[in-house]
Amino acid sequence: MLFRTKLFLSFIALGAVSIGAAFLLIISSQRNEENQLRTNLAHESLSGYFQLSGDVFRTFKQTRRDLISGPGTFAFDFEQATQDIHVTLDRIKEALVAEASLMSGLQSDIAMQNLNALRNAVMQALSDIRAASDMIVAGQMDDGRKMAIEVLQGQVDVEIATLIQDATSVQRAELAAAQREIRAFQETAETTAWMTVGLAVLLSTAIFLTLLRRFQTGLRELDAGAKAYAANDLDYVIDLAGRDELSAVARSFTDMAQQIRSKQTALEAARDELEQRVADRTSALSAANAELRTNDAMRRQFFADIGHELRTPVSAIRGEAEVALRTRTGREKAQESALKRLVSIADELTAGVDDLFLIAREMAGVLDFRTAPVDLKHAVSLGIEQLQSLSGQKDAVITQHLAPEHIVILGERPRIAQLVRILISNALEHAKHAVNIHVSVVIEDSNAVLSIADNGPGIPEKDWPRIFDRFVKGTDRPAGTGLGLAIAKSIALAHGGTIRVQHSASGGADLQVRFPLLQGPATR
């Protein structure tokens, strides 16, 4: 439970105690006021009866003196005395009526009955005395005095005296009861006040001790947790049960520690990942540096090979020219023969320069062909025909299997023929003895697949990832520039195709090129 809820309930409890005590005190005060009013009314009624008793007995005493012992006529104002008795009776009645609202119904009825009986008795006695006085005045002295004696001794001395005594007894009892209730309510109010003070003190002490104990326990746990977290013990859990503010703070501290722990774990993982990345990057950079060194060595070797390859035709050109110039006899025929050889050498040199230019444009990212719909089977057949003479020199057999379908791709026919020549030449150069080369063109998955497979020694799998890179030569062929398959790859990519190597069914190499098909008429 929250502290504010506990305090709220505690204040409610104290308020309830205070309100209860105040309510009891208010009730006691009201009852005291009522009892005080009852006391005053009882005093007033009792004094009225005393007044009535004095008026009645004084009046009848004077009547006894004047009518029995005196001249037989009233020596005092009998009418005024009667009027005074009426006033006293009315005053008593008013007091009893007011007192009736505070008394029980039975007591009020008894008091009113006594008053009415007393009023009737007094009025009857006064009427009889007046009649006796009239008889005396009329000359009936004995009868009048006899009647007066009977009234005074019977009605006044016995009946009226008894009624007055009974009425005063009732009022004395009412006065005593009101005084007792006043004292009882005063004692109750005093007891209630002391009990309220004691209960409030006990309740306040219990609340204070409960909250103090809770605060002490919570602060000890929070202090232990703070020290544990300060010592980097982030797995420490502040065990503070409950649902108050201290428990909420403890849970917040524990959640904070867990979040810090999670962030530390994440930072450690990030650090490890960064270290691994740095290590990987360092390794990659080392590998790249090694590759750069290898490429640089291959590039130097390439330029050395290119220089050697270019020196040979240039030397041949120079030699042919010098021979032609030194010839004295049959000069025209010798020069014609020399010029023909020079043209042939120049063609070879031009082809080599074209290859270098193709590689340079591919490296610069500006390689483009004059694309048009091309009959792939016709272009492949053209490339095979161009190498028939070379295959005869190498004691090689070239067979072909071209799909019966009409296969059209988007590209440049001479370049496709060049690609075929390069791949067949690669198979011829790797073969040490007679070799069978099988060229096929088929359709697979909306692609045209050109395959050139041989039964030669094949290409080691360790060389497969790099055989299409520039300046790379197979481990079993140190001679050459290493540009042939790179040019083949550039031609395949320029036509939107791909090239790969795999083992052939006869154990040699199988170089496959895939071209996207194009529907439409093809140029031959």
Coordinates of C-alpha atoms in Angstrom, one line a residue:
M1 CA 0.0 0.0 0.0
L2 CA 1.3 3.5 -0.9
F3 CA 2.5 5.7 2.0
R4 CA 0.1 8.5 0.9
T5 CA -2.7 5.9 1.1
K6 CA -1.5 4.8 4.6
L7 CA -1.3 8.4 5.7
F8 CA -4.7 9.1 4.2
L9 CA -6.3 6.1 6.0
S10 CA -4.5 7.1 9.2
F11 CA -5.9 10.6 9.0
I12 CA -9.3 9.1 8.2
A13 CA -9.1 6.9 11.3
L14 CA -8.0 9.9 13.5
G15 CA -10.7 12.0 12.0
A16 CA -13.2 9.3 12.6
V17 CA -12.2 9.1 16.3
S18 CA -12.3 12.9 16.6
I19 CA -15.6 13.1 14.8
G20 CA -17.0 10.3 17.0
A21 CA -15.7 12.1 20.1
A22 CA -17.1 15.4 18.9
F23 CA -20.4 13.7 18.1
L24 CA -20.6 12.2 21.6
L25 CA -19.6 15.6 23.1
I26 CA -22.2 17.4 21.0
I27 CA -24.9 14.8 22.0
S28 CA -23.8 15.1 25.7
S29 CA -23.9 18.9 25.4
Q30 CA -27.4 18.8 23.9
R31 CA -28.5 16.4 26.5
N32 CA -27.0 18.6 29.2
E33 CA -28.8 21.6 27.8
E34 CA -32.1 19.5 27.8
N35 CA -31.4 18.3 31.3
Q36 CA -30.5 21.8 32.4
L37 CA -33.8 23.1 30.9
R38 CA -35.6 20.2 32.6
T39 CA -34.0 21.3 35.8
N40 CA -35.0 24.9 35.3
L41 CA -38.5 23.9 34.4
A42 CA -38.7 21.5 37.4
H43 CA -37.5 24.3 39.6
E44 CA -40.0 26.7 38.1
S45 CA -42.8 24.1 38.5
L46 CA -41.7 23.3 42.1
S47 CA -41.5 27.0 43.0
G48 CA -45.0 27.4 41.4
Y49 CA -46.4 24.7 43.6
F50 CA -44.7 26.3 46.6
Q51 CA -46.2 29.6 45.5
L52 CA -49.6 28.0 45.0
S53 CA -49.3 26.3 48.4
G54 CA -48.6 29.6 50.0
D55 CA -51.4 31.4 48.2
V56 CA -53.9 28.6 48.8
F57 CA -53.2 28.1 52.5
R58 CA -52.9 31.8 53.2
T59 CA -56.2 32.5 51.5
F60 CA -57.9 29.7 53.3
K61 CA -56.2 30.6 56.6
Q62 CA -57.6 34.2 56.3
T63 CA -61.0 32.6 55.3
R64 CA -60.9 30.5 58.5
R65 CA -60.2 33.6 60.5
D66 CA -62.8 35.8 58.9
L67 CA -65.7 33.3 58.4
I68 CA -65.3 31.1 61.5
S69 CA -63.7 33.2 64.2
G70 CA -64.5 36.7 62.8
P71 CA -67.5 38.7 61.8
G72 CA -68.5 36.3 59.0
T73 CA -67.4 38.6 56.1
F74 CA -64.1 38.6 54.3
A75 CA -61.7 41.2 55.7
F76 CA -59.3 40.7 52.6
D77 CA -59.8 40.9 48.9
F78 CA -61.1 37.4 48.2
E79 CA -61.4 38.0 44.5
Q80 CA -57.9 39.2 44.2
A81 CA -56.7 36.2 46.1
T82 CA -58.6 33.9 43.8
Q83 CA -57.1 35.8 40.8
D84 CA -53.6 35.3 42.2
I85 CA -54.3 31.5 42.6
H86 CA -55.5 31.3 39.0
V87 CA -52.3 33.1 37.8
T88 CA -50.1 30.7 39.8
L89 CA -51.9 27.7 38.4
D90 CA -51.5 29.0 34.8
R91 CA -47.8 29.6 35.5
I92 CA -47.5 26.0 36.7
K93 CA -49.3 24.8 33.7
E94 CA -47.0 26.6 31.3
A95 CA -44.0 25.2 33.0
L96 CA -45.5 21.7 32.9
V97 CA -46.4 22.0 29.2
A98 CA -42.8 23.1 28.4
E99 CA -41.5 20.3 30.6
A100 CA -43.8 17.7 28.8
S101 CA -41.7 17.9 25.7
L102 CA -38.6 16.8 27.7
M103 CA -40.2 14.2 29.9
S104 CA -41.5 10.8 29.2
G105 CA -45.2 10.6 28.2
L106 CA -46.2 8.8 31.5
Q107 CA -44.5 11.4 33.7
S108 CA -46.0 14.3 31.8
D109 CA -49.5 12.8 32.0
I110 CA -49.1 12.2 35.8
A111 CA -47.9 15.8 36.3
M112 CA -50.8 17.2 34.2
Q113 CA -53.3 15.0 35.9
N114 CA -52.1 16.2 39.3
L115 CA -52.3 19.8 38.2
N116 CA -55.8 19.4 36.8
A117 CA -56.9 17.6 40.0
L118 CA -55.4 20.3 42.1
R119 CA -56.9 23.0 40.0
N120 CA -60.4 21.4 40.3
A121 CA -60.0 20.9 44.0
V122 CA -58.8 24.5 44.6
M123 CA -61.6 25.9 42.3
Q124 CA -64.2 23.7 44.1
A125 CA -62.9 24.8 47.5
L126 CA -62.9 28.5 46.5
S127 CA -66.5 28.1 45.1
D128 CA -67.6 26.4 48.3
I129 CA -66.0 29.1 50.5
R130 CA -67.8 31.7 48.4
A131 CA -71.1 29.8 48.9
A132 CA -70.5 29.6 52.7
S133 CA -69.7 33.3 52.8
D134 CA -72.9 34.1 50.9
M135 CA -74.9 31.9 53.5
I136 CA -73.3 33.8 56.4
V137 CA -74.1 37.1 54.9
A138 CA -77.7 35.9 54.2
G139 CA -78.0 35.2 58.0
Q140 CA -77.5 31.5 57.9
M141 CA -74.6 31.8 60.3
D142 CA -74.4 28.2 61.6
D143 CA -74.9 26.5 58.2
G144 CA -72.4 28.8 56.5
R145 CA -69.8 28.3 59.2
K146 CA -70.4 24.6 59.2
M147 CA -69.9 24.5 55.5
A148 CA -66.8 26.6 55.7
I149 CA -65.3 24.3 58.4
E150 CA -66.0 21.2 56.3
V151 CA -64.3 22.8 53.2
L152 CA -61.3 23.9 55.2
Q153 CA -60.9 20.7 57.1
G154 CA -61.9 18.2 54.4
Q155 CA -61.0 19.8 51.1
V156 CA -58.1 22.1 52.0
D157 CA -56.4 20.5 54.9
V158 CA -56.6 16.9 53.4
E159 CA -57.3 16.8 49.7
I160 CA -55.6 20.0 48.5
A161 CA -52.7 19.5 50.8
T162 CA -52.3 15.9 49.6
L163 CA -52.5 17.0 45.9
I164 CA -49.9 19.7 46.5
Q165 CA -47.6 17.2 48.3
D166 CA -48.0 14.7 45.4
A167 CA -47.3 17.3 42.8
T168 CA -44.2 18.6 44.6
S169 CA -43.0 15.0 45.0
V170 CA -43.3 14.4 41.3
Q171 CA -41.4 17.7 40.5
R172 CA -38.7 16.8 43.1
A173 CA -38.3 13.4 41.4
E174 CA -38.0 15.1 38.0
L175 CA -35.5 17.6 39.3
A176 CA -33.4 14.8 40.9
A177 CA -33.6 12.7 37.7
A178 CA -32.5 15.7 35.6
Q179 CA -29.6 16.4 37.9
R180 CA -28.5 12.8 37.9
E181 CA -28.6 12.8 34.1
I182 CA -26.6 16.0 34.0
R183 CA -23.9 14.4 36.3
A184 CA -24.0 11.1 34.2
F185 CA -23.5 12.9 30.9
Q186 CA -20.8 15.1 32.4
E187 CA -19.0 11.9 33.5
T188 CA -19.6 10.3 30.1
A189 CA -18.3 13.4 28.3
E190 CA -15.2 13.5 30.5
T191 CA -14.6 9.7 30.0
T192 CA -15.2 10.1 26.3
A193 CA -12.7 13.0 26.1
W194 CA -10.0 11.0 27.9
M195 CA -10.7 7.9 25.9
T196 CA -10.5 9.9 22.7
V197 CA -7.2 11.4 23.7
G198 CA -5.9 8.0 24.7
L199 CA -7.1 6.4 21.5
A200 CA -5.7 9.2 19.4
V201 CA -2.3 8.9 21.1
L202 CA -2.2 5.1 20.7
L203 CA -3.3 5.3 17.0
S204 CA -0.8 8.1 16.3
T205 CA 2.0 6.2 18.0
A206 CA 1.1 3.0 16.1
I207 CA 1.1 4.8 12.8
F208 CA 4.3 6.6 13.6
L209 CA 6.1 3.3 14.6
T210 CA 4.7 1.4 11.6
L211 CA 5.9 4.1 9.1
L212 CA 9.2 4.5 11.0
R213 CA 9.9 0.7 10.8
R214 CA 8.9 0.7 7.1
F215 CA 11.2 3.6 6.4
Q216 CA 14.1 2.0 8.3
T217 CA 13.7 -1.3 6.5
G218 CA 13.3 0.3 3.1
L219 CA 16.3 2.7 3.6
R220 CA 18.5 -0.2 4.7
E221 CA 17.6 -2.2 1.6
L222 CA 18.1 0.9 -0.7
D223 CA 21.5 1.6 1.0
A224 CA 22.6 -2.0 0.5
G225 CA 21.5 -1.9 -3.1
A226 CA 23.3 1.5 -3.8
K227 CA 26.5 0.1 -2.3
A228 CA 26.2 -3.1 -4.4
Y229 CA 25.6 -1.0 -7.6
A230 CA 28.5 1.2 -6.6
A231 CA 30.7 -1.9 -6.4
N232 CA 29.5 -2.8 -10.0
D233 CA 27.4 -5.7 -8.7
L234 CA 24.6 -5.0 -11.2
D235 CA 23.0 -8.4 -10.7
Y236 CA 22.0 -7.4 -7.1
V237 CA 18.2 -7.3 -6.6
I238 CA 16.8 -5.0 -4.0
D239 CA 14.3 -7.3 -2.3
L240 CA 11.7 -4.9 -0.8
A241 CA 8.2 -6.4 -0.9
G242 CA 5.2 -4.2 -0.9
R243 CA 3.5 -1.7 -3.1
D244 CA 4.5 1.6 -1.5
E245 CA 6.8 4.3 -2.7
L246 CA 9.9 2.7 -1.2
S247 CA 9.1 -0.6 -3.1
A248 CA 8.6 1.4 -6.3
V249 CA 12.0 3.1 -5.8
A250 CA 13.6 -0.3 -5.1
R251 CA 12.0 -1.7 -8.3
S252 CA 13.2 1.4 -10.2
F253 CA 16.7 0.9 -8.9
T254 CA 16.7 -2.8 -9.8
D255 CA 15.3 -2.0 -13.3
M256 CA 18.0 0.7 -13.7
A257 CA 20.7 -1.7 -12.7
Q258 CA 19.4 -4.3 -15.2
Q259 CA 19.2 -1.8 -18.0
I260 CA 22.8 -0.7 -17.2
R261 CA 23.8 -4.3 -17.2
S262 CA 22.1 -4.9 -20.5
K263 CA 23.8 -1.8 -21.9
Q264 CA 27.2 -3.0 -20.6
T265 CA 26.6 -6.4 -22.2
A266 CA 25.6 -4.7 -25.4
L267 CA 28.7 -2.4 -25.2
E268 CA 30.9 -5.4 -24.5
A269 CA 29.3 -7.3 -27.4
A270 CA 29.7 -4.2 -29.6
R271 CA 33.4 -3.9 -28.5
D272 CA 34.0 -7.5 -29.3
E273 CA 32.2 -7.1 -32.6
L274 CA 34.3 -4.0 -33.3
E275 CA 37.5 -5.8 -32.4
Q276 CA 36.4 -8.7 -34.6
R277 CA 35.6 -6.3 -37.4
V278 CA 39.0 -4.5 -36.9
A279 CA 40.7 -7.9 -37.0
D280 CA 38.7 -8.9 -40.1
R281 CA 39.3 -5.6 -41.7
T282 CA 43.0 -5.9 -40.9
S283 CA 43.1 -9.4 -42.3
A284 CA 41.1 -8.2 -45.4
L285 CA 43.6 -5.3 -45.8
S286 CA 46.5 -7.6 -45.4
A287 CA 44.9 -9.9 -48.0
A288 CA 44.2 -6.9 -50.2
N289 CA 47.8 -5.8 -49.8
A290 CA 49.0 -9.2 -50.7
E291 CA 46.6 -9.3 -53.6
L292 CA 47.9 -5.8 -54.7
R293 CA 51.4 -7.1 -54.4
T294 CA 50.5 -10.2 -56.4
N295 CA 48.6 -8.1 -59.0
D296 CA 51.5 -5.7 -59.2
A297 CA 53.9 -8.5 -59.8
M298 CA 51.5 -10.0 -62.4
R299 CA 51.1 -6.5 -64.0
R300 CA 54.9 -6.2 -64.2
Q301 CA 55.1 -9.7 -65.7
F302 CA 52.2 -8.8 -68.0
F303 CA 54.0 -5.7 -69.3
A304 CA 57.2 -7.8 -69.7
D305 CA 55.2 -10.4 -71.6
I306 CA 53.5 -7.7 -73.7
G307 CA 56.9 -6.2 -74.5
H308 CA 58.1 -9.6 -75.5
E309 CA 55.0 -10.2 -77.6
L310 CA 55.2 -6.9 -79.3
R311 CA 59.0 -7.1 -79.8
T312 CA 58.7 -10.3 -81.8
P313 CA 56.4 -8.9 -84.5
V314 CA 58.2 -5.6 -84.6
S315 CA 61.5 -7.4 -85.0
A316 CA 60.0 -9.6 -87.7
I317 CA 58.8 -6.4 -89.5
R318 CA 62.2 -4.9 -89.3
G319 CA 63.9 -8.2 -90.4
E320 CA 61.5 -8.5 -93.4
A321 CA 62.1 -4.9 -94.4
E322 CA 65.9 -5.2 -94.1
V323 CA 65.9 -8.5 -96.2
A324 CA 63.8 -6.8 -98.8
L325 CA 66.1 -3.8 -99.0
R326 CA 69.3 -6.0 -99.3
T327 CA 67.9 -8.1 -102.1
R328 CA 69.7 -7.4 -105.4
T329 CA 68.2 -10.0 -107.7
G330 CA 64.5 -10.6 -108.0
R331 CA 63.9 -7.6 -106.0
E332 CA 60.3 -7.0 -106.9
K333 CA 59.3 -10.6 -106.2
A334 CA 61.2 -10.5 -102.8
Q335 CA 59.6 -7.2 -101.8
E336 CA 56.2 -8.5 -102.7
S337 CA 56.7 -11.6 -100.6
A338 CA 58.1 -9.4 -97.8
L339 CA 55.1 -7.1 -97.9
K340 CA 52.7 -10.0 -97.7
R341 CA 54.5 -11.2 -94.6
L342 CA 54.5 -7.7 -93.2
V343 CA 50.7 -7.5 -93.7
S344 CA 50.3 -10.8 -91.9
I345 CA 52.5 -9.7 -89.0
A346 CA 50.7 -6.4 -88.9
D347 CA 47.3 -8.2 -88.7
E348 CA 48.6 -10.2 -85.7
L349 CA 49.9 -7.1 -84.1
T350 CA 46.6 -5.3 -84.7
A351 CA 44.7 -8.1 -83.1
G352 CA 46.9 -8.0 -80.0
V353 CA 46.5 -4.2 -79.8
D354 CA 42.7 -4.6 -80.2
D355 CA 42.7 -7.0 -77.3
L356 CA 44.6 -4.6 -75.1
F357 CA 42.2 -1.8 -76.2
L358 CA 39.2 -4.0 -75.3
I359 CA 40.6 -4.7 -71.8
A360 CA 41.4 -1.0 -71.3
R361 CA 37.8 0.0 -72.2
E362 CA 36.4 -2.7 -70.0
M363 CA 38.6 -1.5 -67.1
A364 CA 37.4 2.1 -67.7
G365 CA 33.7 1.0 -67.7
V366 CA 33.0 2.3 -71.2
L367 CA 32.9 -1.1 -73.0
D368 CA 30.1 -1.1 -75.5
F369 CA 29.2 -2.9 -78.7
R370 CA 27.0 -2.1 -81.6
T371 CA 24.2 -4.4 -80.5
A372 CA 21.7 -6.0 -82.8
P373 CA 19.8 -9.3 -82.9
V374 CA 22.3 -12.0 -83.7
D375 CA 21.9 -15.6 -84.7
L376 CA 23.9 -17.3 -82.0
K377 CA 24.4 -20.6 -83.8
H378 CA 25.7 -18.8 -86.9
A379 CA 28.1 -16.7 -84.9
V380 CA 29.4 -19.8 -83.1
S381 CA 29.8 -21.7 -86.4
L382 CA 31.8 -18.7 -87.7
G383 CA 34.2 -18.8 -84.8
I384 CA 34.7 -22.6 -85.2
E385 CA 35.5 -22.1 -88.9
Q386 CA 38.1 -19.5 -88.1
L387 CA 40.0 -22.0 -86.0
Q388 CA 39.7 -25.1 -88.2
S389 CA 43.2 -24.6 -89.6
L390 CA 44.7 -24.1 -86.1
S391 CA 43.0 -27.2 -84.8
G392 CA 44.6 -29.2 -87.6
Q393 CA 48.0 -28.0 -86.6
K394 CA 47.3 -29.0 -83.0
D395 CA 46.0 -32.4 -84.0
A396 CA 42.6 -31.5 -82.4
V397 CA 39.1 -32.6 -83.3
I398 CA 36.3 -30.0 -83.0
T399 CA 32.7 -31.3 -82.9
Q400 CA 29.6 -29.3 -82.5
H401 CA 26.0 -29.8 -81.4
L402 CA 23.7 -26.8 -82.1
A403 CA 20.1 -26.9 -81.0
P404 CA 17.5 -27.1 -83.7
E405 CA 15.7 -24.1 -82.4
H406 CA 16.2 -20.6 -83.8
I407 CA 18.4 -18.9 -81.1
V408 CA 18.6 -15.1 -81.2
I409 CA 20.5 -12.9 -78.7
L410 CA 21.2 -9.2 -78.6
G411 CA 24.9 -8.4 -79.4
E412 CA 27.7 -8.1 -81.9
R413 CA 28.3 -11.2 -84.1
P414 CA 32.1 -10.6 -84.6
R415 CA 32.6 -10.4 -80.8
I416 CA 30.6 -13.7 -80.3
A417 CA 32.9 -15.3 -82.9
Q418 CA 35.9 -13.9 -81.0
L419 CA 34.6 -15.3 -77.8
V420 CA 34.3 -18.8 -79.4
R421 CA 37.8 -18.5 -80.8
I422 CA 39.2 -17.5 -77.4
L423 CA 37.6 -20.4 -75.6
I424 CA 38.6 -22.9 -78.2
S425 CA 42.1 -21.5 -78.3
N426 CA 42.3 -21.8 -74.5
A427 CA 41.5 -25.5 -74.8
L428 CA 44.1 -26.0 -77.6
E429 CA 46.8 -24.2 -75.6
H430 CA 46.2 -26.3 -72.5
A431 CA 46.3 -29.6 -74.5
K432 CA 49.7 -31.2 -74.7
H433 CA 48.7 -33.9 -77.1
A434 CA 45.6 -34.5 -79.3
V435 CA 42.4 -33.1 -77.8
N436 CA 38.7 -33.4 -78.6
I437 CA 36.7 -30.2 -78.3
H438 CA 33.0 -30.3 -78.2
V439 CA 31.0 -27.1 -78.8
S440 CA 27.3 -27.0 -78.1
V441 CA 24.5 -24.4 -78.0
V442 CA 21.3 -25.2 -76.2
I443 CA 18.4 -23.4 -74.5
E444 CA 18.0 -23.7 -70.7
D445 CA 15.6 -21.6 -68.5
S446 CA 15.1 -18.8 -71.1
N447 CA 18.8 -18.6 -71.6
A448 CA 21.1 -19.6 -74.5
V449 CA 23.9 -21.7 -73.1
L450 CA 27.2 -21.9 -75.1
S451 CA 29.4 -24.8 -73.9
I452 CA 33.0 -25.6 -75.0
A453 CA 34.2 -28.8 -73.3
D454 CA 37.4 -30.7 -73.9
N455 CA 39.1 -33.9 -72.7
G456 CA 42.3 -32.2 -71.9
P457 CA 44.1 -31.9 -68.6
G458 CA 41.4 -29.5 -67.3
I459 CA 41.8 -26.5 -65.0
P460 CA 42.6 -27.1 -61.3
E461 CA 39.7 -26.1 -59.0
K462 CA 42.0 -23.8 -57.0
D463 CA 42.4 -21.6 -60.1
W464 CA 38.6 -21.4 -60.9
P465 CA 37.9 -18.3 -58.8
R466 CA 40.5 -16.2 -60.7
I467 CA 41.0 -17.6 -64.2
F468 CA 38.7 -14.9 -65.7
D469 CA 40.6 -12.1 -64.0
R470 CA 43.1 -9.9 -65.9
F471 CA 46.8 -10.9 -66.0
V472 CA 46.0 -14.3 -64.4
K473 CA 47.5 -17.4 -65.9
G474 CA 46.9 -21.0 -64.9
T475 CA 49.5 -22.6 -62.7
D476 CA 50.2 -25.2 -65.5
R477 CA 50.7 -22.5 -68.1
P478 CA 53.2 -19.8 -67.1
A479 CA 53.6 -18.5 -70.7
G480 CA 51.2 -16.0 -72.3
T481 CA 49.7 -12.7 -71.1
G482 CA 46.7 -14.0 -69.2
L483 CA 44.3 -11.8 -71.1
G484 CA 42.4 -14.5 -73.1
L485 CA 39.7 -15.5 -70.6
A486 CA 39.5 -12.0 -69.2
I487 CA 38.6 -10.8 -72.7
A488 CA 36.1 -13.7 -72.9
K489 CA 34.5 -12.6 -69.6
S490 CA 34.3 -8.9 -70.8
I491 CA 32.6 -10.0 -74.0
A492 CA 30.1 -12.2 -72.1
L493 CA 29.3 -9.4 -69.6
A494 CA 28.9 -6.8 -72.4
H495 CA 26.2 -9.1 -73.9
G496 CA 24.4 -9.3 -70.5
G497 CA 25.6 -12.9 -70.0
T498 CA 27.7 -14.8 -67.5
I499 CA 30.7 -17.2 -67.8
R500 CA 31.9 -20.0 -65.6
V501 CA 34.1 -23.1 -65.6
Q502 CA 33.4 -26.6 -64.4
H503 CA 34.6 -30.2 -65.1
S504 CA 33.6 -31.7 -68.4
A505 CA 32.1 -35.2 -68.6
S506 CA 35.4 -36.4 -70.1
G507 CA 37.5 -35.0 -67.3
G508 CA 38.7 -31.9 -69.0
A509 CA 37.4 -28.3 -68.7
D510 CA 33.9 -27.1 -69.6
L511 CA 33.6 -23.3 -70.1
Q512 CA 29.9 -22.2 -70.2
V513 CA 28.5 -18.9 -71.3
R514 CA 24.9 -18.0 -70.7
F515 CA 23.2 -15.3 -72.8
P516 CA 19.6 -13.9 -72.4
L517 CA 17.4 -14.9 -75.3
L518 CA 15.9 -12.3 -77.6
Q519 CA 12.8 -13.0 -79.7
G520 CA 12.8 -11.5 -83.2
P521 CA 14.7 -11.7 -86.6
A522 CA 18.4 -12.1 -86.4
T523 CA 21.2 -10.8 -88.6
R524 CA 23.6 -13.4 -89.8

